[in-house]
XYZ file of C-alpha atoms in Angstrom:
664
model
C 102.388 125.637 100.566
C 98.645 124.760 100.995
C 97.179 125.133 104.241
C 94.386 123.064 104.909
C 91.445 123.517 107.358
C 91.691 121.764 110.574
C 88.441 121.446 112.077
C 87.837 122.151 115.404
C 84.238 122.283 116.456
C 80.750 122.349 114.654
C 77.527 123.435 116.231
C 74.075 122.745 114.578
C 71.008 124.459 116.051
C 67.122 124.511 115.361
C 67.583 122.063 112.563
C 65.125 119.080 112.866
C 67.135 116.303 111.415
C 69.201 116.730 114.656
C 67.061 117.519 117.733
C 69.850 116.270 120.084
C 69.614 114.318 123.436
C 68.175 115.332 126.793
C 69.645 118.325 128.212
C 71.557 119.241 125.082
C 69.440 119.979 121.887
C 71.010 120.083 118.466
C 74.694 118.697 117.540
C 77.805 119.757 118.974
C 80.818 118.238 117.909
C 84.365 118.832 119.257
C 87.070 117.706 116.510
C 90.051 116.682 118.378
C 93.306 115.417 116.911
C 92.938 112.075 115.471
C 89.701 110.065 114.316
C 86.110 111.403 114.780
C 83.293 108.477 113.723
C 79.918 109.556 112.764
C 77.986 106.490 113.204
C 74.175 105.947 112.208
C 71.878 103.828 109.976
C 70.882 104.905 106.536
C 68.669 108.147 106.490
C 69.925 109.268 109.781
C 71.832 112.539 108.095
C 75.260 111.174 108.142
C 76.093 112.508 104.465
C 74.107 115.524 105.353
C 76.147 116.156 108.219
C 79.530 116.427 106.442
C 77.680 118.352 103.544
C 77.226 120.763 106.140
C 80.924 120.719 107.155
C 81.828 121.498 103.277
C 79.020 124.209 102.629
C 79.967 125.952 105.753
C 83.301 126.684 104.077
C 82.326 126.941 100.545
C 78.783 128.869 100.924
C 76.159 128.938 98.038
C 78.777 128.409 95.549
C 80.259 125.650 93.559
C 82.231 124.603 90.782
C 80.998 124.808 87.296
C 78.727 121.768 86.427
C 81.134 120.501 83.595
C 84.015 120.535 86.440
C 81.865 118.421 88.622
C 80.541 115.852 86.042
C 82.868 116.253 83.114
C 86.278 117.766 82.346
C 87.933 119.914 85.020
C 90.147 121.425 82.348
C 87.514 122.687 79.994
C 85.624 125.188 82.062
C 86.241 128.748 82.925
C 88.132 128.926 86.305
C 85.398 130.409 88.349
C 83.027 129.827 91.123
C 79.083 129.705 90.052
C 76.313 129.773 92.189
C 75.000 126.574 93.757
C 72.192 124.949 92.044
C 69.887 123.922 93.451
C 70.893 126.186 96.558
C 68.387 125.309 99.160
C 70.517 121.890 99.901
C 69.315 121.650 103.520
C 65.751 123.170 103.598
C 64.058 120.006 101.948
C 65.105 117.711 104.611
C 62.893 118.980 107.539
C 59.299 120.308 107.503
C 59.840 124.000 108.639
C 62.434 124.282 105.592
C 65.331 125.047 107.888
C 63.794 128.669 108.699
C 65.861 129.160 111.990
C 68.275 126.575 111.480
C 72.001 127.460 111.495
C 75.624 125.799 111.244
C 78.746 127.381 113.274
C 82.075 126.046 112.134
C 85.305 126.696 113.878
C 88.344 125.864 111.744
C 92.251 126.399 111.879
C 93.853 127.400 108.875
C 97.716 127.976 108.940
C 97.269 129.092 112.577
C 94.613 131.552 112.011
C 91.151 131.177 113.653
C 88.130 131.018 111.300
C 84.659 131.190 112.704
C 81.481 131.223 110.312
C 77.711 130.960 110.995
C 75.294 130.380 108.139
C 71.725 129.913 107.845
C 70.911 126.306 106.708
C 67.871 127.499 104.692
C 70.116 129.433 101.870
C 73.750 129.139 103.261
C 73.898 133.148 103.909
C 76.657 134.235 106.413
C 75.152 135.444 109.881
C 78.529 135.601 111.578
C 82.001 135.669 110.463
C 85.314 136.211 112.472
C 88.971 135.870 111.603
C 91.299 135.808 114.850
C 88.479 137.003 116.923
C 87.983 140.107 114.704
C 84.222 140.343 113.775
C 84.650 143.526 111.569
C 85.116 141.581 108.179
C 81.304 141.734 107.477
C 79.028 139.322 106.005
C 79.972 139.664 102.483
C 80.425 136.509 100.518
C 83.092 137.862 98.222
C 85.181 138.958 101.320
C 84.744 135.638 102.785
C 85.966 133.585 99.474
C 88.879 136.050 99.514
C 90.054 135.627 103.060
C 89.575 131.738 103.032
C 91.364 131.534 99.802
C 94.407 133.883 101.325
C 94.334 131.839 104.337
C 94.801 128.413 102.540
C 97.412 129.838 100.017
C 95.344 129.061 97.236
C 95.570 130.677 93.708
C 91.704 131.621 93.548
C 88.612 130.458 95.162
C 88.039 128.211 92.314
C 91.140 126.362 93.352
C 89.754 126.554 96.940
C 86.702 124.764 95.836
C 88.807 122.156 93.982
C 90.931 121.633 97.188
C 87.752 121.409 99.269
C 85.570 119.147 96.997
C 88.213 116.648 95.708
C 90.891 116.447 98.430
C 89.698 117.484 101.951
C 86.299 115.823 101.378
C 85.851 112.199 100.208
C 82.184 112.227 99.339
C 79.882 110.043 97.316
C 80.375 112.025 94.177
C 84.161 111.743 94.518
C 86.495 111.909 91.566
C 88.886 109.073 90.774
C 92.365 111.157 91.061
C 94.468 108.274 90.450
C 93.384 107.661 86.916
C 91.474 111.070 86.146
C 93.933 112.544 83.900
C 92.406 116.081 83.819
C 91.485 115.816 87.675
C 94.891 114.972 88.642
C 96.373 117.647 86.557
C 94.239 120.438 87.683
C 94.682 119.534 91.334
C 98.482 118.895 90.864
C 98.548 122.543 89.693
C 96.170 123.723 92.633
C 98.365 122.165 95.207
C 101.886 122.668 94.104
C 102.049 125.322 91.561
C 102.897 128.907 93.403
C 99.696 131.315 93.243
C 101.153 133.559 90.441
C 101.769 130.513 87.982
C 98.541 128.725 88.724
C 96.455 131.617 88.154
C 98.462 132.423 84.880
C 98.186 129.003 83.902
C 94.174 128.602 84.407
C 94.030 132.073 82.440
C 95.872 130.990 79.460
C 94.362 127.604 79.518
C 90.776 129.149 79.345
C 92.054 131.623 76.842
C 93.222 128.662 74.576
C 90.006 126.884 74.747
C 87.852 129.808 74.003
C 90.169 130.510 70.827
C 89.901 126.520 70.063
C 86.280 126.774 70.390
C 85.923 130.036 68.265
C 88.195 128.334 65.709
C 85.850 125.119 65.447
C 82.956 126.940 65.252
C 83.874 129.265 62.520
C 85.545 126.673 60.705
C 82.655 124.341 60.612
C 80.070 127.255 59.490
C 82.620 128.529 56.957
C 83.549 125.054 55.293
C 79.821 124.469 55.079
C 79.458 127.848 53.027
C 82.600 126.729 51.097
C 81.329 123.501 50.074
C 78.153 125.219 48.953
C 80.119 127.457 46.706
C 82.239 124.632 45.490
C 79.227 123.110 44.303
C 77.672 125.967 42.633
C 80.999 126.386 40.947
C 81.082 122.648 40.080
C 77.695 123.541 38.340
C 78.710 126.369 36.550
C 81.705 124.634 35.101
C 81.010 123.217 31.707
C 84.349 121.960 30.681
C 83.670 118.284 31.057
C 87.332 117.138 30.710
C 88.530 119.617 33.575
C 85.634 118.802 35.690
C 86.294 115.097 35.396
C 89.991 115.497 36.187
C 89.170 117.547 38.968
C 87.017 115.085 40.307
C 89.432 112.464 40.349
C 91.897 114.194 41.836
C 89.581 115.422 44.627
C 88.792 112.077 45.451
C 92.367 111.401 45.550
C 92.995 113.945 47.966
C 90.015 112.690 50.087
C 91.669 109.199 50.383
C 94.953 110.690 50.760
C 93.473 112.647 53.918
C 92.046 109.147 55.056
C 95.398 107.374 54.516
C 96.867 110.575 56.808
C 94.588 109.657 59.477
C 95.426 106.270 59.757
C 99.020 107.068 59.511
C 98.677 109.295 62.638
C 96.431 106.650 64.248
C 99.429 104.284 63.932
C 102.216 106.861 65.128
C 99.983 107.223 68.371
C 99.619 103.539 68.803
C 103.171 102.736 68.605
C 104.209 105.655 70.716
C 101.741 104.635 73.453
C 103.415 100.983 73.360
C 106.854 102.936 73.501
C 105.877 104.735 76.679
C 104.545 101.794 78.259
C 107.715 99.981 77.678
C 109.725 102.775 78.986
C 107.677 102.758 82.497
C 108.001 99.209 82.840
C 111.825 99.166 82.032
C 112.213 102.182 84.676
C 110.512 99.931 87.124
C 112.663 97.050 86.454
C 115.795 99.022 86.911
C 114.653 100.224 90.215
C 114.284 96.671 91.557
C 117.700 95.886 89.883
C 119.350 98.437 91.592
C 117.591 97.569 94.813
C 118.783 94.027 94.871
C 122.397 95.426 93.913
C 122.349 97.634 96.876
C 121.180 95.067 99.162
C 123.736 92.597 98.043
C 126.611 95.022 98.503
C 125.082 96.044 101.883
C 125.470 92.271 102.926
C 128.846 91.768 101.881
C 130.279 94.818 103.324
C 128.678 94.526 106.470
C 129.914 90.845 106.923
C 133.467 92.047 105.929
C 133.285 94.867 108.709
C 132.136 92.248 111.285
C 134.415 89.439 110.331
C 137.586 92.022 110.186
C 136.881 94.572 112.584
C 140.573 95.417 112.946
C 140.478 96.754 109.240
C 140.088 100.123 108.525
C 137.559 101.260 106.324
C 139.777 101.580 103.105
C 140.685 98.044 103.660
C 137.256 97.044 104.083
C 136.389 98.807 100.749
C 139.196 96.931 98.691
C 137.738 93.459 100.058
C 134.540 94.644 99.175
C 135.336 95.452 95.604
C 137.282 91.782 95.453
C 133.686 90.215 96.557
C 131.808 92.331 94.265
C 133.840 92.046 91.005
C 136.372 89.987 88.845
C 139.063 92.636 89.260
C 142.218 92.626 91.359
C 142.931 95.686 92.507
C 146.530 94.970 93.243
C 147.678 93.998 89.795
C 144.768 95.307 87.644
C 144.251 91.932 86.199
C 140.721 90.769 85.517
C 139.947 86.948 86.403
C 136.700 85.375 85.723
C 135.377 83.784 88.989
C 137.445 86.034 91.327
C 134.559 87.637 92.938
C 132.683 84.680 93.274
C 135.757 82.965 95.114
C 136.166 85.866 97.844
C 132.404 85.584 98.325
C 132.339 81.994 98.762
C 135.360 82.211 101.132
C 133.364 84.803 103.074
C 130.136 82.312 103.221
C 132.778 79.542 104.608
C 134.197 81.788 107.111
C 137.458 81.712 105.754
C 139.913 84.713 105.200
C 139.054 86.277 101.818
C 142.848 86.542 101.067
C 144.751 83.582 102.228
C 141.780 81.109 102.558
C 142.791 80.168 106.491
C 139.592 79.081 108.440
C 138.527 81.493 111.019
C 136.589 80.773 114.115
C 133.719 83.035 114.942
C 133.944 84.945 118.149
C 131.446 85.546 120.468
C 130.897 89.081 119.381
C 130.154 87.786 115.796
C 126.376 88.797 114.949
C 125.074 86.127 112.641
C 124.844 87.481 108.990
C 122.288 86.129 106.426
C 125.097 85.325 103.659
C 123.348 82.090 102.940
C 123.544 80.772 99.432
C 119.962 80.829 99.125
C 120.186 84.660 100.021
C 122.928 85.350 97.588
C 121.057 83.282 94.781
C 117.746 85.055 95.752
C 119.292 88.415 95.134
C 121.087 87.686 92.006
C 118.251 85.920 90.568
C 116.257 89.296 91.405
C 118.946 91.181 89.432
C 119.087 88.746 86.724
C 115.198 88.763 85.976
C 115.187 92.622 86.239
C 118.074 92.915 83.594
C 115.738 90.385 81.398
C 112.728 92.550 81.975
C 115.138 95.827 80.965
C 116.436 94.085 78.010
C 112.744 92.802 76.956
C 111.064 96.222 77.120
C 114.493 97.795 75.413
C 113.573 95.538 72.455
C 110.005 96.492 72.525
C 111.245 100.182 72.756
C 113.340 99.902 69.752
C 110.826 97.953 67.554
C 108.122 100.597 68.537
C 110.572 103.224 67.461
C 111.509 101.652 64.366
C 107.871 101.168 63.328
C 107.027 104.629 64.213
C 110.039 105.903 62.233
C 108.691 103.983 59.183
C 105.035 105.481 59.476
C 106.816 108.940 59.937
C 108.370 108.174 56.767
C 105.420 107.122 55.140
C 103.744 110.136 56.325
C 106.228 112.549 54.834
C 105.958 110.926 51.622
C 102.171 110.914 51.571
C 102.631 114.928 52.629
C 104.780 115.276 49.332
C 102.192 113.443 47.121
C 99.319 115.584 48.733
C 101.165 118.700 48.021
C 101.547 117.742 44.432
C 97.949 116.840 44.175
C 96.776 120.162 45.692
C 98.931 121.844 43.236
C 97.327 119.981 39.861
C 93.973 120.972 41.249
C 94.992 124.513 41.422
C 96.234 124.454 38.148
C 93.234 122.723 36.556
C 91.087 125.111 38.508
C 92.827 127.946 36.494
C 92.116 126.367 33.375
C 88.395 126.609 33.630
C 86.732 129.610 31.518
C 86.361 132.882 33.184
C 83.348 134.098 31.031
C 81.057 133.429 33.605
C 81.679 135.918 36.477
C 79.452 134.263 39.000
C 81.745 131.224 39.234
C 84.766 133.780 39.599
C 82.953 135.546 42.182
C 82.219 132.401 44.262
C 85.832 131.132 43.996
C 87.306 134.715 45.321
C 84.477 134.365 48.094
C 85.832 130.826 49.132
C 89.299 132.259 49.065
C 88.181 134.903 51.553
C 86.430 132.549 53.812
C 89.472 130.525 54.007
C 91.579 133.280 54.851
C 88.967 134.141 57.728
C 89.761 130.743 59.070
C 93.167 130.611 58.748
C 93.401 134.071 60.872
C 91.357 132.400 63.531
C 93.595 129.228 63.311
C 96.760 131.264 63.911
C 94.921 133.090 66.777
C 94.418 129.728 68.338
C 98.086 128.601 67.773
C 99.260 132.040 69.510
C 97.268 131.143 72.561
C 98.461 127.404 72.392
C 101.862 128.718 72.590
C 101.352 130.859 75.585
C 99.797 127.722 77.063
C 102.778 125.728 76.462
C 105.004 128.297 78.150
C 102.951 128.516 81.192
C 102.435 124.814 81.208
C 106.377 124.075 81.086
C 106.870 126.454 84.216
C 103.764 124.839 86.218
C 105.213 121.322 85.498
C 108.580 122.088 86.499
C 107.392 123.254 90.146
C 105.009 119.929 90.441
C 108.203 117.847 89.553
C 110.040 118.965 92.581
C 107.386 117.118 94.967
C 106.947 113.792 92.916
C 109.271 111.953 94.776
C 107.997 112.893 98.257
C 104.435 112.193 96.967
C 105.262 108.752 95.368
C 106.949 108.032 98.818
C 103.817 109.064 100.823
C 101.438 107.042 98.898
C 103.444 104.023 99.135
C 103.335 104.429 102.894
C 99.522 104.831 103.157
C 98.775 102.414 100.185
C 100.591 99.925 102.178
C 98.345 99.839 105.083
C 95.510 98.826 102.824
C 97.091 96.396 100.117
C 99.418 93.630 100.779
C 100.634 93.714 97.077
C 103.526 96.084 96.271
C 101.919 99.063 95.198
C 103.874 102.589 93.878
C 102.965 105.389 91.812
C 105.423 107.050 89.494
C 105.548 110.580 87.660
C 105.584 110.005 84.070
C 104.915 112.069 80.675
C 101.804 111.626 79.455
C 100.406 112.966 76.106
C 97.118 114.818 77.024
C 94.787 116.449 74.715
C 93.390 119.711 75.957
C 90.837 121.280 73.632
C 89.096 119.673 70.594
C 91.394 121.037 67.627
C 93.763 118.031 68.118
C 96.492 119.651 70.238
C 98.412 117.502 72.530
C 100.509 118.243 75.211
C 103.376 116.142 77.404
C 101.824 116.523 81.043
C 103.556 115.016 83.863
C 101.056 112.464 85.766
C 101.272 109.999 88.523
C 100.609 106.504 87.145
C 99.970 103.541 89.240
C 101.671 100.062 89.523
C 100.631 96.974 91.494
C 102.264 93.897 91.649
C 100.435 90.312 91.851
C 96.922 89.420 90.601
C 96.015 87.533 87.383
C 98.321 89.700 85.376
C 101.451 88.791 87.336
C 104.548 90.659 88.218
C 104.212 94.401 88.670
C 102.271 95.997 86.164
C 100.904 99.410 85.008
C 96.971 99.757 86.060
C 95.979 102.618 83.757
C 92.472 102.284 84.081
C 90.296 101.772 87.225
C 88.506 98.484 86.067
C 92.022 96.880 86.397
C 91.598 96.848 90.123
C 88.685 95.881 92.432
C 86.304 98.269 93.559
C 87.703 98.357 97.143
C 91.179 98.661 95.972
C 89.992 101.480 93.526
C 88.623 103.420 96.527
C 91.258 103.158 98.916
C 94.012 103.527 96.384
C 92.607 107.037 95.438
C 92.088 107.770 99.133
C 95.789 106.936 99.696
C 96.675 109.210 96.834
C 94.467 112.316 98.383
C 96.623 111.439 101.839
C 100.040 111.539 100.029
C 98.712 115.020 98.268
C 97.616 116.469 101.676
C 100.610 115.513 103.402
C 103.216 116.758 100.813
C 101.204 119.666 99.758
C 100.938 120.953 103.448
C 104.566 120.434 104.267
C 103.466 117.571 107.131
C 101.422 120.197 108.473
C 98.074 119.352 109.770
C 94.967 118.706 107.747
C 91.526 117.442 108.055
C 90.175 114.522 105.835
C 86.487 113.849 105.660
C 85.382 110.564 104.422
C 82.072 109.096 103.265
C 83.282 105.452 103.801
C 82.405 102.904 101.206
C 81.945 100.182 103.497
C 79.682 98.012 101.132
C 82.639 97.152 98.946
C 84.941 95.824 101.882
C 85.631 92.291 103.306
C 86.193 92.071 106.783
C 90.214 91.829 106.509
C 90.012 95.018 103.696
C 87.677 96.781 106.271
C 90.536 96.192 108.993
C 93.211 97.581 106.553
C 91.092 100.579 105.491
C 90.648 101.512 109.325
C 94.305 101.080 109.733
C 94.854 103.172 106.682
C 92.618 106.054 108.053
C 94.272 105.531 111.604
C 97.702 106.128 110.446
C 96.751 109.291 108.781
C 94.854 110.422 111.849
C 98.106 110.103 113.984
C 100.173 112.232 111.666
C 100.108 116.049 111.201
C 102.691 117.532 113.309
C 102.259 118.947 116.402
C 98.608 120.233 115.637
C 97.884 116.913 114.253
C 95.251 115.690 111.481
C 91.794 115.128 111.775
C 90.205 112.227 110.286
C 86.271 112.290 110.049
C 84.706 109.184 108.782
C 80.982 108.131 108.516
C 79.890 104.583 109.167
C 76.353 103.187 108.567
C 77.558 99.909 110.891
C 77.884 97.953 108.116
C 81.166 96.203 109.081
C 82.574 95.446 112.490
C 86.240 95.543 111.600
C 86.373 99.116 110.274
C 85.435 101.284 113.188
C 87.843 99.537 116.098
C 90.840 99.824 113.609
C 89.888 103.585 113.083
C 89.427 104.256 116.681
C 92.893 103.005 117.410
C 94.194 105.916 115.929
C 93.030 108.183 118.826
C 95.758 109.828 120.969
C 96.873 108.012 124.030
C 94.876 108.563 127.113
C 91.678 109.498 125.313
C 88.631 107.137 125.378
C 87.120 105.721 122.159
C 83.926 106.424 122.986
C 84.840 110.184 123.097
C 85.446 109.965 119.398
C 82.282 108.886 118.388
C 79.118 110.864 117.184
C 76.283 108.755 117.617
C 73.491 109.579 115.336
C 71.327 106.964 116.547
C 70.883 109.149 119.630
C 71.371 112.457 118.449
C 69.528 112.421 115.268
C 65.576 112.155 114.439
C 64.787 108.411 114.804
C 63.591 106.866 111.445
C 61.670 103.515 111.466
C 64.966 101.585 111.614
C 66.055 103.181 114.796
C 62.471 103.110 116.235
C 62.307 99.441 115.482
C 65.666 98.331 116.022
C 67.469 100.930 117.774
C 68.879 98.958 120.596
C 70.345 96.286 118.233
C 72.093 99.085 116.627
C 73.652 100.580 119.853
C 74.668 97.243 121.100
C 76.663 96.635 117.984
C 78.208 100.039 118.089
C 78.990 99.567 121.820
C 80.840 96.112 121.085
C 82.985 98.112 118.455
C 83.691 100.824 121.104
C 84.845 98.450 123.583
C 86.914 96.224 121.016
C 88.582 99.491 120.037
C 89.490 100.333 123.683
C 90.642 96.850 124.442
């Protein structure tokens, strides 16, 4: 279980960007349970402020550059020095020479206080549970915060802070980012030992993959050069001609082999998508069937309150199936007849008209309700049958392609053997050609040895991957449920994620691995129905941002065991209309109200671009607290820029109106 940092207080002193207000210099924020709004116009230091919060915990270290800009799974899992290191000095005239930031956080019930110089992020003071004897060594701090959070390594601590706790401008799309999602699921839900082992063997496999590819490319160039020289030295025209024809055939065979592999992969993708749609349709069908049965049982329980549970069960079976439990006879229309009597307020056994009593509660057993549920069941079954046909068709085409591939392999082997025999017929009088041929065999042995080394590392990775996947799978249902809850605050369409096996390429040597990842489906829109959204451009910009935010909320809630956490959001207000802005505020407020007895903290920036987001967010504050107390007003605290000097009063009026709206 991961213990996320719960921010308690931040003090920034002697930093020119935040001179403070009369009687209180600098910046002093107490993060209480619920939402905290950092309000200010562009250029006042909102993003700088939350960057200070992040760097107070990460120090002058970050993820390797490829993990920030490229593939999270392709780097050595080690933290690297931050570049450029002086992040905050360039923003003020004195280069932040005397500026400090002091952050207080609670991690798993332990109090951590750390003070850093803003000029170079070096540690000035450090205490854990009031113990100040830890010192100021960065390595000791990294080990301590990693241990407190329950992460496998400081690399994983950085992953969690950078891409889960902090939702910044350079955020990754976790819903659609396969490697980002894979690595974060490992960091959040895999035990410390297994996560460390998986990272280690993955990096060793990637290193072996790189070594194999580099050696193969270099030696294959030498082999090609040697082959060209051998061909030049070979004077037997007929053999050379036949060899050339056969080598051309081999090249064509390789092209055909690549095309067949492409077709097989294509059919596999179609099959996987059909399986996902079929599974979703089955869930819809089962939901409708359960609802229909629930209505009938409830109706029978109320209309025949004198009967015991066994009798109600018998009547419910009669209303659900064309099957008589007395004589074991199946008769078409029997279930419909019983249901019709129930709907007509007649006895389902003898047909006698019953008069409802005063205690009979109204039951929605109308024909429209029944037909609606039956139509949902029928439509789901049609969808399942259609997808099953697509699956069978894809499997048949894939089978045909595999058979063709096997046949091609036989022909390739025969052609290769013919090439070998022809080369053995070349005259051996020229020792230079023989020497070159022997050299090529040695080079190929070296390539094969490196390939076998890669395969050994690949096998070790597959074992570790299987173990980690089994641990992640245990949390899949909780994550999906939490995501639906948070996404429902923002989207009116039905939205869900399902944990599905996906073939993922790891490394450059063609190796694919089946990895479980969450995939998104949304109902409605131009596509119609509930459809997978496998690419971020299949949803709007605003949907993309807040679906990804809902996914982070779900990950934090489940990974913490419903414990407290902090979510820091650099809000993408520009992409929101007024209704979406209100829903986004509701989404953030809901998360702010959770987190057990300690409670979550949600820190949100706003550049005062949207009048609906702020009131909705601030309504997530605990009862009895004013909305004004949850606002950090940088218009007053930060160094004024031209916009504030000219229009500061208008910005303050706008903010005050939003605060009053939240308190209404």
